[in-house]
Amino acid sequence: MFNNLSERLSGALKTIGGKNKLTEANISDSLREVRMALLEADVALPVVMAFIDQVKARALGTEVATSLSAGQTFIKIVNEELTKLMGEANESLNLATQPPAVILMAGLQGAGKTTSTAKLAKHLIEKEKKKVLLVSADVYRPAAIDQLETLAGQVGAEFFPSQIKQKPVKIAQAAIKHARKTAADVVIVDTAGRLAIDAEMMAEIKAVHKAANPVETLFVVDSMTGQDAANTAKAFHDALPLTGVILTKADGDARGGAALSIRFITGKPIKFIGTGEKAEALEPFHPDRLASRILGMGDVLSLIEEVEQKVDQQKAEKLARKISKGKGFTLVDMKEQLEQVAGMGDLAGMLGKLPGMGQMAGQINNANMNKDMRRQIAIINSMTPKERRNPLIISGSRKRRIANGSGLQIADVNRLLKQHKQMEKMMKKMGKGGMAKMMRGMGGGGMPPGGMGGGMPPGGGLPPGMGGGMPPMGGGGNFPFK
Amino acid sequence: MTQKNAFFLVRWIRGLLALFGRLFGASSKAAPQDFDSKLEAGMGKSRSGFVERLASLVGASKTIDRSLLDDIETTLLTADVGVDATRQITDELTDALSRKELKDSATLWARIRNSLLGILENSQTPLSLPESDEQPSPFVILMVGVNGVGKTTTIGKLAKRFQDQGKSVMLAAGDTFRAAAVEQLKTWGERNNVPVVAQGTGADSASVIFDALSSAKAKGIDVVLADTAGRLHTADNLMSELAKIRRVVQKFDPSAPHETLLVVDAVTGQNALNQATEFHETAKLSGVVVTKLDGTAKGGVIFAIAKRLGLPIRFVGVGEGIDDLGEFKPETFVDALLGKVSEESVQ
Ligand SMILES: Nc1nc2c(ncn2[C@@H]2O[C@H](COP(=O)(O)OP(=O)(O)OP(=O)(O)O)[C@@H](O)[C@H]2O)c(=O)[nH]1
Ligand SMILES: Nc1nc2c(ncn2[C@@H]2O[C@H](COP(=O)(O)OP(=O)(O)OP(=O)(O)O)[C@@H](O)[C@H]2O)c(=O)[nH]1
Ligand SMILES: [Mg+2]
Ligand SMILES: [Mg+2]
C-alpha cells in the first residue's frame, strides 16, 4: 500500500521528467496519484475532485522555472494550492464583544466537544487571563454534566450547574445571565453530540444559538473522520453560522483529510487542533503542516533547514561526482559518510520529518547508532592510508593490528569490511544506470549522493554498524524532488 | 541555498539515512492504472446518480456503460470503502463487463452486492454466550477502541440484550481515566439495574476489572462487561496498559477474556484499519462493533478491516438509546451502503 504522496508520485513524476512546460499529457499520471493520495487521506471525494481541477487549471501551461525541475514545479503547485485551501494560520478566537462573550460548541457524538470546552477554557484563563464560565447543555448523554463539572474544576474555570430535566435553551440563558452578574468574560456552552440528520436535535441547537447569540460557534470534528465529513460539515454549516473549527484527536496517525473537506465546504478557519486527552493538549493550527500531513510529505521544510546547517555540502558533492564518474567507494569515503551522519545528531528526530520514515524513526536509538558509527570510524582510523584506499590488502595480521588499535575485536573489523564491500557494490550500481538518471534535469549544480536513496537495490547492503539485513527501501527512497 | 539544492540535500540525507537505518516499512508496488483512469473518467460527472441511474435502468434493456461503473466507484469511495477495496470491486466488474456477463442492471446489482458480501463472508458469526450452567466462571467481554467511539454506550446496550437473554450481568468500570467515565457507566448500570464495580478515577484499570471478576464469580454472575478508557492505537503506553489488563484478566481465568470487542465509529475513515490492526496486535480481538450507523456515515472501512483481519462483526449501533443495537447483518449493511432505494428499484 502506498503510504504517502511522495511515494505515489515518484513513479508518476517520471513522465513529467525534464520537460519545461506542464501539459495535460505530462501531468495526468501525477494528478491521478494526487487524487488517490487525497482519497487515502480521507479527503471527501467531491472536495478531491474540485481540488484536482484547481491544481490542473493552475498547472497547465505553467512554465518551469529554471531553478526547478518540472516535477518539483508540479509538487510546488500541489503544495501551495493545498496550503491555500487550508486557510490562514492560527486564526485565534474573536471575543471582541460586550462581555460575556459566548462560545458555542457543536458537533457529532464523541467528537471531543466537552474535552475541547475544557481545553479552550484553560487556554483563555492562562493565556488571555479571562474569567471563564462553563456550562453544559447536554441533557442526554449520561454523566455529560458531571464530566464538564470535573473538567472545569481541573482547569480552574467556573462551572454553572445544569440539570437533565432543564431545556438546553434555558440552561444557556441562565448561564449567560449568571456570567453577566459575576462579570465573567467568557461563557462556553457545551452541547450534546448530534447527528446532522436529526432534525429535532438540529432545531434544538439552532434555538440555543439564537438564545445565546455566541460570538464564536465552533464545529468540533474528529480528525479520524472519513468521507462523511463533507455531509456533516455541510449540514452543520447550513444550520448554524459557524465561525471556526476545532480538529480533535490529531495526536493519532490519521492523515486528517477531513480537515480539508470541512475547510473546503464551510470556508471556516480551523482554529485549534486537539492533540491529546489532557486539558493542555490544544495547539494552534498550522495549515502548512496539515497540508504536508495529508499529502504524507513529512515536515520537509524544517528538515531542509536542519540539513543546511549540519551537512558539509562540498564533501557530499565531491563524493557524488566521484561516484558518478565510476570511481570506487573507498574506506575513506565511507568514513566521511559516517562522520556526516554521526554529526547530524538526532537522527531519529530527522527521520521523523521525512515522509514514510516515521516507523523507522521510532526504531532508531540515537545513542546506540552513534556508538556503532563511532566504532566504525575508530576502526577505519586505525588503518594505514594504503589500507583505506585498498581494503583488499587487509590480511589476518593487519586485521589483528587494526582491531588492537581501535580497541575492538577482529570480528568487528570483518564486519566493517563486509559492510564496506556491500556499500561499494551499491555505489557501483548507482554509478551506472541509477546515478545517471538522478543527474538528469539537474543543471550545472553539484550532485550530492542522493542516488543512494533513490536507487538502492531492494534488500541491499548491510548498513555499517547495523546487525541485520536491510529490508527493501521501496518507493520510500524515491523522493520526488528531482 | 537554492530550492533545487535543498531538494537535492533532502534526497541525499534520505539516502544516507537509508544506508544507516534499520528498517523501512514502505513497499513499492506500482499503481494499477485501470482503476485510476476509470476514476478520472468519472470525475466530471454528477456523483449522486448511482441509485437513480440504476433505478432508471430497471426494465429497460439499456446497456451498462462505463459511466455507471464510475458511479458505483463513487458510491463505494464516498462510503469509506477505501481505494484498495474499491479498486478490487471495480476491477471485477470491469472484467465481467468485458466478458459480457453483465447484461442488465439487475445482474450488475447482484454482482456488486455479491462482491461486497463476499468480503464479509467470514464476518457474520454472531456472538454466542455459553449456557449459564456450563460456566465455572463468568464470560468476560472486554470493550476496547479509540476515544469517543461508543464503548461505554455499547456496554449499556449489551447489558440489556444479555439480560433479555436471561443472563445475569455485571459491569466493570475499567475507564479510570476520563472525567465522569465511571458515573457514565454507573448510569447505564442503573438503567439496566445491574451491579457496577468501580473504584475512583485514577485507580488501576486492570485491578478494577480483576475485582469485578472476583465479585462476579462469587455472585455467580454470567457475563461481565468490562469498559476501558478510549485510547489511540498510537499511544504506546496506553496500549501496554491494555496488554496488562489482558494479562491480569488471564490470571483470573486463563480462557478470558472470552470476547474482546473493538468498537469502531462508522464515521471513521481509513484510519480505522490502523486502529483494528494495532488493537488486534495488542488485545487479540475476537470481534468488532460498528457504532453510529444511524448517521449518514456508511462505515465502509469495515470491508478493509474484514479483508485484513477477517474478524466477525458482532453488533451494530444505530442510536444512543438502550435498544439501539442489532446483530450485524451483512445484507442489510451492504444494502444500506449502496443506497436503500436500489434494492426496491432493482428486482
Ligand atoms: N487522544 C485524544 N483524545 C481526545 C481528544 N479530544 C477528546 N478526546 C477524547 O475523546 C473522547 C470523547 O471526548 P468528549 O469530549 O467526551 O466528546 P464529546 O464530543 O463531548 O462527546 P459527546 O458529548 O458524547 O457527543 C474522550 O475519551 C476524550 O478524552 C484529543 O485531542 N486527543
Ligand atoms: N448516534 C449514535 N450515537 C452513539 C452511538 N453509540 C454511541 N453514541 C454516542 O457517542 C458518544 C460517545 O459514546 P461513549 O459510549 O461515551 O464512547 P466511548 O467509546 O466510551 O468514549 P470514551 O470512553 O471517551 O473513549 C456518546 O454521545 C454516545 O451517546 C450510536 O450507535 N449512534
Ligand atoms: Mg460531551
Ligand atoms: Mg467510555
mmCIF file of C-alpha atoms and ligand atoms in Angstrom, chain A residues 110 112-115 138 141 144 147 190-193, ligand 3:
data_model
loop_
_atom_site.group_PDB
_atom_site.id
_atom_site.type_symbol
_atom_site.label_atom_id
_atom_site.label_comp_id
_atom_site.label_asym_id
_atom_site.label_seq_id
_atom_site.Cartn_x
_atom_site.Cartn_y
_atom_site.Cartn_z
ATOM 1 C CA GLY A 110 -17.944 11.702 20.688
ATOM 2 C CA GLY A 112 -14.463 15.831 21.608
ATOM 3 C CA LYS A 113 -16.693 18.830 22.371
ATOM 4 C CA THR A 114 -16.661 18.544 26.135
ATOM 5 C CA THR A 115 -12.929 17.938 26.282
ATOM 6 C CA ASP A 138 -26.053 18.226 27.193
ATOM 7 C CA ARG A 141 -25.600 11.719 27.461
ATOM 8 C CA ALA A 144 -22.192 14.615 30.498
ATOM 9 C CA GLN A 147 -17.893 15.323 33.010
ATOM 10 C CA ASP A 190 -21.067 22.706 25.674
ATOM 11 C CA THR A 191 -23.807 20.871 23.827
ATOM 12 C CA ALA A 192 -24.801 17.265 23.286
ATOM 13 C CA GLY A 193 -23.416 15.404 20.311
HETATM 14 MG MG MG C 3 -19.818 15.965 25.507
#
